XYZ file of N, CA and C in Angstrom:
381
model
N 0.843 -1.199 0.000
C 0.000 0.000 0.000
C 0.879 1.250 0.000
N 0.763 2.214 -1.065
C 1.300 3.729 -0.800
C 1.006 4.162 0.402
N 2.456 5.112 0.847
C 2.152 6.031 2.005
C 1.083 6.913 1.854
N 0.254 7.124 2.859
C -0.328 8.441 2.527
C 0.853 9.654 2.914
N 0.647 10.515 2.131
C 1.157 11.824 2.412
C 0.904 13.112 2.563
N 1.596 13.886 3.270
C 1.220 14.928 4.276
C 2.094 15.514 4.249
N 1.524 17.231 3.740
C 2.324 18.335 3.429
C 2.154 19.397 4.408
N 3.267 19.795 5.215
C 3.391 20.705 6.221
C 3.583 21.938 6.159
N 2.925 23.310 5.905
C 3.321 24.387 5.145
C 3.571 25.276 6.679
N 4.542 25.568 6.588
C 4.685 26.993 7.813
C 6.067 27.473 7.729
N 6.164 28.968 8.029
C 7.299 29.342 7.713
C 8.348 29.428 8.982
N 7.989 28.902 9.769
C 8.662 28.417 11.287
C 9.370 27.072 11.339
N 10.851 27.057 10.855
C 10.997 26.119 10.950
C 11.014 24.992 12.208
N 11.143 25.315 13.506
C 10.955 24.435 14.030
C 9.482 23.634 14.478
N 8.409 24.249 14.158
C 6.918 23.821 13.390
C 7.274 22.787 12.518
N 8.268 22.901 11.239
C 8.123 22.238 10.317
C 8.685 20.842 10.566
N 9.836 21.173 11.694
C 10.642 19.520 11.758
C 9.925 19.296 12.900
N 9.194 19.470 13.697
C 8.494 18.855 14.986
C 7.264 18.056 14.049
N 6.421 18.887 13.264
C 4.963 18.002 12.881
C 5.527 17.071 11.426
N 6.589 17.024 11.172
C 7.019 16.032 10.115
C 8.325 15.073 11.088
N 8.501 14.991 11.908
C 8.792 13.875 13.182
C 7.496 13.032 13.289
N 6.692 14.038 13.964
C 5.623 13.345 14.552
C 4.916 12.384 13.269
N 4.758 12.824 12.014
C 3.882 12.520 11.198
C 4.995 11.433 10.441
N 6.007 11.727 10.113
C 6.658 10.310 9.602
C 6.929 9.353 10.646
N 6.876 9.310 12.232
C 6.617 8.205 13.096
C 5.362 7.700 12.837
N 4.301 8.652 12.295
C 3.336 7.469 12.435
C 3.077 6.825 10.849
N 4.280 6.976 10.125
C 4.116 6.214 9.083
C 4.021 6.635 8.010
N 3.690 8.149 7.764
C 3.105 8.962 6.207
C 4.248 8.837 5.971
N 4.354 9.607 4.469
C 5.220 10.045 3.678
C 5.523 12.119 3.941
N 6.160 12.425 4.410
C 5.850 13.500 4.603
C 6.824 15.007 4.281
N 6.193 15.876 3.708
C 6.789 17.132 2.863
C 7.130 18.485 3.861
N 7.587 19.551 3.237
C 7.359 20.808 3.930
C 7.807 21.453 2.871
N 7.206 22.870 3.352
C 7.105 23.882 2.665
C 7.628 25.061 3.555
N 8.038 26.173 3.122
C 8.150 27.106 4.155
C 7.495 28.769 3.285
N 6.956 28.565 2.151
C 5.850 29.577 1.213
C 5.191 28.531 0.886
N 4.413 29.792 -0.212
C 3.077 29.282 -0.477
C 4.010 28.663 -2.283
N 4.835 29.330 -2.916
C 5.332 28.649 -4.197
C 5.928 27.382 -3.651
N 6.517 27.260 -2.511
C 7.120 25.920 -2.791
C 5.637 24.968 -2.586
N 4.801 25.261 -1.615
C 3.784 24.149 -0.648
C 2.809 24.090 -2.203
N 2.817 24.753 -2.941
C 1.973 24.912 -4.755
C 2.845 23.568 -5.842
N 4.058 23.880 -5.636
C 5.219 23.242 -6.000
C 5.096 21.462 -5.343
N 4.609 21.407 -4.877
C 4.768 20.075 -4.072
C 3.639 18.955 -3.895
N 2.367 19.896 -4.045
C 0.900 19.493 -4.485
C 0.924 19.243 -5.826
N 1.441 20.158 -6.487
C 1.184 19.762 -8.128
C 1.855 18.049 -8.132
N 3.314 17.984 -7.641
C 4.201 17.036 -8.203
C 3.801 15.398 -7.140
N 3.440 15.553 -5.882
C 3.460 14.655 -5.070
C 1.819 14.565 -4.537
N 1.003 15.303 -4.804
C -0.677 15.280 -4.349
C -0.812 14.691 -3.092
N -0.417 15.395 -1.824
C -0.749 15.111 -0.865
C -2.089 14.584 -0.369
N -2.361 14.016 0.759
C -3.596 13.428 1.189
C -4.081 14.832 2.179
N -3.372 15.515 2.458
C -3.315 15.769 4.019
C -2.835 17.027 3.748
N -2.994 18.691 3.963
C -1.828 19.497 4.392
C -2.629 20.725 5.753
N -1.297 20.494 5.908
C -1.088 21.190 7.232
C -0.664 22.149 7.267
N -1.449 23.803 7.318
C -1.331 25.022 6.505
C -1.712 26.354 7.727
N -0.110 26.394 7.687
C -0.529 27.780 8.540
C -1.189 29.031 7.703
N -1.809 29.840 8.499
C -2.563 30.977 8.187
C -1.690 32.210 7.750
N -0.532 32.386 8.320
C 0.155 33.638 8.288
C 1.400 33.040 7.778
N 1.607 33.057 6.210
C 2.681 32.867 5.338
C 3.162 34.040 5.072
N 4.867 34.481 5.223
C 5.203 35.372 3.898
C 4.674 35.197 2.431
N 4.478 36.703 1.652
C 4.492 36.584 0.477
C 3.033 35.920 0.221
N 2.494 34.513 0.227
C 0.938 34.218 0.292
C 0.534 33.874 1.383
N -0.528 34.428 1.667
C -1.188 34.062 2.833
C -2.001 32.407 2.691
N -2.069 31.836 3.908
C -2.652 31.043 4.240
C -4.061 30.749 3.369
N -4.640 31.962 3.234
C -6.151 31.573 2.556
C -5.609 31.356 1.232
N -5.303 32.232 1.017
C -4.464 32.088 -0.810
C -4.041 30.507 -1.248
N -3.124 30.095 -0.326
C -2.391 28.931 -0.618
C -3.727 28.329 -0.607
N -4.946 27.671 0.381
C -5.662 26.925 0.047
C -6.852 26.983 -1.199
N -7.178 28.059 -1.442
C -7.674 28.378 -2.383
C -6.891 27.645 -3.564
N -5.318 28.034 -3.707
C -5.149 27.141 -4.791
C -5.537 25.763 -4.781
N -4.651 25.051 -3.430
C -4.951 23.437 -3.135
C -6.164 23.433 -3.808
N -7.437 23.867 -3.346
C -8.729 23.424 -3.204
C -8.831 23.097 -5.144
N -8.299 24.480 -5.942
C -8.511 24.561 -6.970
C -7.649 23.184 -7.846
N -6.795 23.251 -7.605
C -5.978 21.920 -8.214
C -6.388 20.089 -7.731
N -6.816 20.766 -6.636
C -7.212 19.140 -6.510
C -8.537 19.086 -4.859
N -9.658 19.522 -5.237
C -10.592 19.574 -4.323
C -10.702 18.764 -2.911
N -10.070 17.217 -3.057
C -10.207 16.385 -2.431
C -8.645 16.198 -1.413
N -8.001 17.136 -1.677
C -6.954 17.321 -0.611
C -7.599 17.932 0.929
N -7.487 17.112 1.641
C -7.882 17.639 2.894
C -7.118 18.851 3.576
N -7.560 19.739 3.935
C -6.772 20.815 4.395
C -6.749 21.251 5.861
N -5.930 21.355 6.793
C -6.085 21.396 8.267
C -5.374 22.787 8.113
N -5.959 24.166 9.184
C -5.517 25.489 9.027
C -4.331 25.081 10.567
N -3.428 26.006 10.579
C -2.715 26.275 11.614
C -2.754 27.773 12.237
N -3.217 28.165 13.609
C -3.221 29.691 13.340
C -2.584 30.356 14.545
N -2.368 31.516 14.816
C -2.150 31.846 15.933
C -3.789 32.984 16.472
N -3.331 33.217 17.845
C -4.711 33.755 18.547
C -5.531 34.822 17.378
N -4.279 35.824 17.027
C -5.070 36.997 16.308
C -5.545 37.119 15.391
N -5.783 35.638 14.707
C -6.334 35.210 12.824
C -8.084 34.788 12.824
N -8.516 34.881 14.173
C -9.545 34.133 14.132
C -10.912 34.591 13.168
N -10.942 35.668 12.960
C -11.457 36.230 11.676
C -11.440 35.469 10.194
N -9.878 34.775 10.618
C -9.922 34.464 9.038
C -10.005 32.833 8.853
N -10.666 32.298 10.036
C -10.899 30.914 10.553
C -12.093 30.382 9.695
N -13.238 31.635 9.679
C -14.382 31.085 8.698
C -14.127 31.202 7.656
N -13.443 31.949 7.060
C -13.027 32.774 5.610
C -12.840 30.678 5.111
N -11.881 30.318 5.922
C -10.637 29.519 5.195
C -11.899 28.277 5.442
N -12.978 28.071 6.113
C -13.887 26.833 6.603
C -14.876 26.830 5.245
N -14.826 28.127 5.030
C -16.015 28.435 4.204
C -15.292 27.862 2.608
N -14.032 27.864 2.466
C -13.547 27.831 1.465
C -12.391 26.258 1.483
N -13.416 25.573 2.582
C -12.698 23.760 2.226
C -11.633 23.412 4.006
N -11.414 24.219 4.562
C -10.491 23.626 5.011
C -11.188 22.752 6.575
N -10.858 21.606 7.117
C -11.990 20.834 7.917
C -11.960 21.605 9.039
N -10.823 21.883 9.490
C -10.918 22.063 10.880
C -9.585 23.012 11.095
N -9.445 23.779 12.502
C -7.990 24.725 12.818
C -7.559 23.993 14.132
N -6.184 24.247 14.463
C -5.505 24.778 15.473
C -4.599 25.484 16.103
N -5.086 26.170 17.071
C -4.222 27.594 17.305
C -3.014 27.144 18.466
N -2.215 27.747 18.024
C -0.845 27.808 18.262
C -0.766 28.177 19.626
N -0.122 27.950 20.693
C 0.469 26.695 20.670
C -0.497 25.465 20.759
N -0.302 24.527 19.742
C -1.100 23.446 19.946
C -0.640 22.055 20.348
N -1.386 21.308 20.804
C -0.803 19.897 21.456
C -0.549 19.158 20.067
N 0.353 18.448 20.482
C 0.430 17.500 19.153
C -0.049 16.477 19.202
N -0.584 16.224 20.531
C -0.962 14.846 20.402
C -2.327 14.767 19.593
N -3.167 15.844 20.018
C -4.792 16.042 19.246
C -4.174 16.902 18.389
N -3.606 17.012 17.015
C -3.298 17.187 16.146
C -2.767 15.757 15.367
N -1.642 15.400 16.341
C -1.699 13.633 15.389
C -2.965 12.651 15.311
N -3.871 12.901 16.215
C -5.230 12.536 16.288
C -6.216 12.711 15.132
N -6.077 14.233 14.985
C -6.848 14.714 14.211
C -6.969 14.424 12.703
N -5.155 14.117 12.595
C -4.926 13.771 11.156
C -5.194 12.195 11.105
N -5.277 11.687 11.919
C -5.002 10.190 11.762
C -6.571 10.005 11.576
N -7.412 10.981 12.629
C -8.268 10.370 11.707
C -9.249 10.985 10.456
N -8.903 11.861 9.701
C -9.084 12.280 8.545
C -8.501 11.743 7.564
N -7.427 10.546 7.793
C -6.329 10.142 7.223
C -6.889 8.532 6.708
N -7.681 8.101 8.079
C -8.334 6.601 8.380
C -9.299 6.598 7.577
N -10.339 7.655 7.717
C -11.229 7.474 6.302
C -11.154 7.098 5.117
N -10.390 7.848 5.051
C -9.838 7.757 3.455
C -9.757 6.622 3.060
N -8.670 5.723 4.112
C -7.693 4.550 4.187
C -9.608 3.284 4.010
N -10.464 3.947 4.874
C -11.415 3.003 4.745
C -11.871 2.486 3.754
N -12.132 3.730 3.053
C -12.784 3.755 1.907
C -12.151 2.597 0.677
N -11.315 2.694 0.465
C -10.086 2.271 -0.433
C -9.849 1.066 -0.090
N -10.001 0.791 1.631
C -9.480 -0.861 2.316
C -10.339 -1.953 1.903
């Protein structure tokens, strides 16, 4: 069976190597991005199952980047990442595909949860 895979977009790198630890222990295949051209760059070539998309990117913002995802491939699941002062732009990004947020600082454990099981569906469907 292919890995599923899971694309980590944030421009913090230590965000990026903590939730791609956590997420290649539990088995994905897993990417990062640190903009919105590379995390565009990486969907086109590898079509993630999964990305994990902070709100406040240099250069594109968070809504932007999913807007593309959504546009290139609808069925990419999209999880927002945010900090306290974005919450405004929490419906913007719900309204426009993405399942669910979490604000910073967040546990990882209900974040590896969260993906695993948006991740399991999928896996059902297909099993």
């Amino acid at each position: 069976m292919n890995k599923q895979k899971v694309l980590i977009v944030d421009d913090q790198n230590g965000i990026r190597i903590l939730l791609m630890e956590v997420f290649s222990s539990e088995g994905y295949e897993t990417f990062q991005a640190a903009n919105g051209k590379t995390a565009l760059d990486i969907v086109k070539k590898h079509e993630p199952d999964l990305v994990l998309l902070d709100m406040k990117i240099p250069g594109m913002d968070g809504l932007e980047i999913l807007k593309h995802i959504k546009q290139m491939n609808p069925d990419i699941k999209v999880i927002m990442m945010t900090a306290y002062g974005e919450l405004d732009m929490i419906k913007e990004a719900t309204d426009l595909g993405a399942l669910m947020h979490f604000t910073k600082p967040f546990d990882i454990d209900e974040m590896r949860l969260a993906v695993n099981m948006q991740l399991q569906d999928k896996s059902n469907i297909c099993g």
